[in-house]
Coordinates of C-alpha atoms in Angstrom, one line a residue:
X632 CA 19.3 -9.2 26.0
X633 CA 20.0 -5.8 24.1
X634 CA 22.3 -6.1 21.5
X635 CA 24.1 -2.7 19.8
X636 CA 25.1 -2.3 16.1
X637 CA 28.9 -3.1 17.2
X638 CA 28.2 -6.4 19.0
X639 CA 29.9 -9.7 17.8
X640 CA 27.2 -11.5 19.2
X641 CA 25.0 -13.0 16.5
X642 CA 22.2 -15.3 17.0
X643 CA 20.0 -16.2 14.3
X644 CA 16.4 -15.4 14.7
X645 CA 14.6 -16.5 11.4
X646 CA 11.7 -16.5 13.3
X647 CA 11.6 -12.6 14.1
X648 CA 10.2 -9.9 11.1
X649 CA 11.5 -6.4 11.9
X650 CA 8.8 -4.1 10.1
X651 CA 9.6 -0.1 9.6
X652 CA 7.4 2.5 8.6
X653 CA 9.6 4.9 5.6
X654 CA 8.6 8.4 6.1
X655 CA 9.4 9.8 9.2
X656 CA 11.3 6.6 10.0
X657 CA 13.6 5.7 7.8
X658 CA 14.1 8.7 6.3
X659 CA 13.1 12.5 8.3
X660 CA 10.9 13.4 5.2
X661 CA 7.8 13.0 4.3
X662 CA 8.6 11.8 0.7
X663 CA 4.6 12.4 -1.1
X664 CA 4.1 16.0 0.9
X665 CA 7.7 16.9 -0.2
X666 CA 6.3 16.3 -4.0
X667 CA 3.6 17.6 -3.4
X668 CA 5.0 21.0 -2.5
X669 CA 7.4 21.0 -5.7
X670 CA 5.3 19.9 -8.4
X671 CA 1.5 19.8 -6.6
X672 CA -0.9 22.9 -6.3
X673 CA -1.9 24.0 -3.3
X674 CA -5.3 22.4 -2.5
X675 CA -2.6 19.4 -1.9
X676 CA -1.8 21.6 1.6
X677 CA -5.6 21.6 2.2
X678 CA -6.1 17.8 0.9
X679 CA -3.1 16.9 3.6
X680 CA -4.6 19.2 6.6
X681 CA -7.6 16.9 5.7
X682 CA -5.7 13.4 5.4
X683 CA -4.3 14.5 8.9
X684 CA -7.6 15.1 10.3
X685 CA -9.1 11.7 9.2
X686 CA -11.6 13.5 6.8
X687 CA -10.4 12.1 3.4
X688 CA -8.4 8.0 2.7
X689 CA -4.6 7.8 1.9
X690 CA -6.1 6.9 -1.6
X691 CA -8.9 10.1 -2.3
X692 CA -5.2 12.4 -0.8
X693 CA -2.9 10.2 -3.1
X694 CA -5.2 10.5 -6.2
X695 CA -6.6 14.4 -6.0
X696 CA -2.7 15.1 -5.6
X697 CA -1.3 13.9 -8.3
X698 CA -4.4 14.9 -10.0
X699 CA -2.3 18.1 -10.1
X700 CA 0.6 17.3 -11.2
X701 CA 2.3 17.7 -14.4
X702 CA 5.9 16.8 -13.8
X703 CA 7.7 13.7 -15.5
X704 CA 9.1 11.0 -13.7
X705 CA 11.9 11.8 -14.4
X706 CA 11.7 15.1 -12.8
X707 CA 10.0 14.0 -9.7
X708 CA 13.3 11.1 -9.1
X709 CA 15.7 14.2 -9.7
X710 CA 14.3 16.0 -6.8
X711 CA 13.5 12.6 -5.1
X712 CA 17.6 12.1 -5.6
X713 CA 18.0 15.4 -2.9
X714 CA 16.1 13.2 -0.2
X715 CA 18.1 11.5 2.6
X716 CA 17.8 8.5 4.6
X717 CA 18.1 8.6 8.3
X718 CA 21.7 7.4 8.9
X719 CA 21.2 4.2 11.3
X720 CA 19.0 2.4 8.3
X721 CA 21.7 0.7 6.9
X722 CA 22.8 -0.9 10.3
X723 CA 19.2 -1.8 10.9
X724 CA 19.6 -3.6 7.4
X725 CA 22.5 -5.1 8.0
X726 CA 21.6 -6.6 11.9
X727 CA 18.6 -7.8 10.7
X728 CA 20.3 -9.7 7.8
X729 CA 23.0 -10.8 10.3
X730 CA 20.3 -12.3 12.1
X731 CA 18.6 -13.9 9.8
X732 CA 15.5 -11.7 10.5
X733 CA 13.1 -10.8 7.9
X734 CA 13.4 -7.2 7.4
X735 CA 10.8 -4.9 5.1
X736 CA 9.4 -1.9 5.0
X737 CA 5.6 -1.1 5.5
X738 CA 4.5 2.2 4.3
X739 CA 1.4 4.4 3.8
X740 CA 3.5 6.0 0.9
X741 CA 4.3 4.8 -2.8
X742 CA 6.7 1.8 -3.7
X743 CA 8.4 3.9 -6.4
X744 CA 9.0 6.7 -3.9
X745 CA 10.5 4.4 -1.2
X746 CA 12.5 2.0 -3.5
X747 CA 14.1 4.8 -5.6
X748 CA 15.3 6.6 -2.0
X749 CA 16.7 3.1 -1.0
X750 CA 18.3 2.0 -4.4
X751 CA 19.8 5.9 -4.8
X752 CA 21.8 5.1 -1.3
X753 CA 22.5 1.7 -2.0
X754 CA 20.2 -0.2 0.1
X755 CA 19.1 -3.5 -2.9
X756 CA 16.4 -5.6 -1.8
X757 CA 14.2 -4.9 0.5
X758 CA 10.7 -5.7 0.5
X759 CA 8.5 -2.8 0.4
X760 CA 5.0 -2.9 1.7
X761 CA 2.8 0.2 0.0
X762 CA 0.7 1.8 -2.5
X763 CA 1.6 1.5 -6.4
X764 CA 2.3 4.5 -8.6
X765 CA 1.7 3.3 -12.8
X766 CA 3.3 6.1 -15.1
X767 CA 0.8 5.4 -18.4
X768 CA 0.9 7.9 -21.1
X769 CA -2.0 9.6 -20.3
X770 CA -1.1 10.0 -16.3
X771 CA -1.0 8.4 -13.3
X772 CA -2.6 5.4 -12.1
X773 CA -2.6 3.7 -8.3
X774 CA -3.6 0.6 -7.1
X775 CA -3.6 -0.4 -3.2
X776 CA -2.4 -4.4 -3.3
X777 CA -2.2 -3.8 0.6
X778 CA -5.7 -2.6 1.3
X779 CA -8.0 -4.0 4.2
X780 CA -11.8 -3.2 5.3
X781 CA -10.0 -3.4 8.9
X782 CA -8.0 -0.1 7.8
X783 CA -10.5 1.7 5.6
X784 CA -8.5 5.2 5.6
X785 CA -5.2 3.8 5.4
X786 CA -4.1 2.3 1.7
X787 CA -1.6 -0.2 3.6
X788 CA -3.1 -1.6 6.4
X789 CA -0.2 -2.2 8.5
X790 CA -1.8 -4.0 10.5
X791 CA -3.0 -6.8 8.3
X792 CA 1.0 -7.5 7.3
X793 CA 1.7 -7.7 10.9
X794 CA -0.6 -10.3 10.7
X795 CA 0.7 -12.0 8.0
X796 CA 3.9 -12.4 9.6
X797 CA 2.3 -13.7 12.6
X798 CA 0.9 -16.3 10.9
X799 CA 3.9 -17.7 9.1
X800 CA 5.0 -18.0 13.1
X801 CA 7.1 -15.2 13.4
X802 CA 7.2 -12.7 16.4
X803 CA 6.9 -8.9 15.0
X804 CA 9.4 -6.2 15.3
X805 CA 7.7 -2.9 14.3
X806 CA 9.1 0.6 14.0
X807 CA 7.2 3.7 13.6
X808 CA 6.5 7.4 14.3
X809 CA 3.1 8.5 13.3
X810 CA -0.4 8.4 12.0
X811 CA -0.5 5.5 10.2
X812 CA 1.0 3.5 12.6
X813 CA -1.6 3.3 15.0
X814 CA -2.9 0.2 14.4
X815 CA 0.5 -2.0 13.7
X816 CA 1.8 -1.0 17.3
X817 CA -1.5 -2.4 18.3
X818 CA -0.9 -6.1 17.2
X819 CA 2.5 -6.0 17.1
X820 CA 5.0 -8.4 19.5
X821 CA 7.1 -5.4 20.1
X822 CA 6.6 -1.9 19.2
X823 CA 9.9 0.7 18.9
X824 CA 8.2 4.3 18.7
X825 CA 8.9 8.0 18.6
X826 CA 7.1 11.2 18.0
X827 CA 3.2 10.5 17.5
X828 CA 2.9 6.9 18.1
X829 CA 5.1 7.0 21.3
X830 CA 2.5 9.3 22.3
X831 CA -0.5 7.5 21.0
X832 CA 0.9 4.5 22.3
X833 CA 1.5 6.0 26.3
X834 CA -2.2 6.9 25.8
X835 CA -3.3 3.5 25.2
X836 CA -1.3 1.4 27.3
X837 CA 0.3 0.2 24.7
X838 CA 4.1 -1.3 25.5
X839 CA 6.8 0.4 24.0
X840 CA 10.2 1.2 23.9
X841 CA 11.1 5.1 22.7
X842 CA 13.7 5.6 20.3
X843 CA 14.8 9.0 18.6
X844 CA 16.2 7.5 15.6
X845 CA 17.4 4.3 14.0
X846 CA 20.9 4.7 16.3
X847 CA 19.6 5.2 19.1
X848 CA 17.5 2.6 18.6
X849 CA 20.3 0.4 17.8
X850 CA 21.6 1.1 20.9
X851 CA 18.5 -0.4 22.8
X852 CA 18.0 -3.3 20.4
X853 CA 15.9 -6.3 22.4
X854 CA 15.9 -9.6 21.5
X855 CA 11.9 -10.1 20.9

């Protein structure tokens, strides 16, 4: 059954987690490369080419970035403040709490990033699944809470969350457009996907259904 963001028809799924990737996703920025183009040097181009490539972890890109960066917080938030979500997130929000589906966000990206974009256009609790940014007095600090062997470039393994969910019994929702999604769409229940992983995932026979952003995909909603 598909179900579109104007439906009356409601039927409560506790049992269904709807995952999203943030950048790329739920918002058309790239939140960290955005910062790092205002505030970083420019090795950060370089250290990205070579994130992209595989060469170098989410964490040896996250730390040697910010290793350049003198900004404050509160500078960085101003310019994050200038960053929009993609416009069908809040429906996604809302059917999924309609439903009684879990709902969180998985990212490759920082939880301060992601919440303060949320919170700024009034989207209040959400888990977020990613990296940790700690502003001590003498820098920046990171710790990876969502690390796995399984995922040893990633700092969130995707993946191992999917998991997670599966094993509390629930069927997996998970929407994503690139790199660091690779791996969710491969144990995921069903996989929504656009740009690079609808690609990757027509390469691997993975099943998918293509979406070019979170209205359209609204529009093609399937109950899992």
């Amino acid at each position: 059954m598909s179900l579109s963001k104007g439906s009356s028809i409601v039927q409560p799924r506790p049992d269904v987690a709807v995952l999203c990737d943030f950048d790329g996703t739920a918002t058309p920025h790239i939140a960290l490369d955005m910062l790092y183009r205002e505030f970083g040097a420019p090795i950060c181009q370089v250290l990205n080419q070579r994130w992209e490539r595989c060469e170098i972890s989410t964490k040896e890109e996250t730390q040697s970035c910010f290793a350049t960066i003198t900004a404050s917080r509160t500078e960085m938030e101003s310019f994050l403040a200038s960053l929009s979500l993609d416009p069908g997130l809040p429906d996604l929000v809302s059917l999924c709490r309609r439903r009684g589906c879990s709902f969180g966000i998985v990212s490759d990206g920082l939880t301060w990033c992601i919440t303060y974009i949320l919170n700024r256009h009034g989207i209040y609790g959400v888990p977020v699944y990613a990296n940790e940014i700690h502003f001590e007095p003498d820098g920046f600090r990171f710790s990876f809470p969502w690390y796995a062997p399984e995922t040893p470039l990633r700092g969130t393994s995707k993946p191992a969350i999917v998991r997670r969910y599966q094993a509390e019994g629930k069927r997996v929702v998970f929407i994503g457009d690139g790199l660091t999604d690779f791996e969710a769409a491969g144990v995921a229940d069903v996989v929504y996907a656009r740009a690079g992983l609808w690609t990757y995932c027509r390469e691997h026979d993975i099943p998918a259904i293509e979406f070019s952003d979170l209205a359209d995909l609204l529009t093609k909603w399937t109950t899992p």
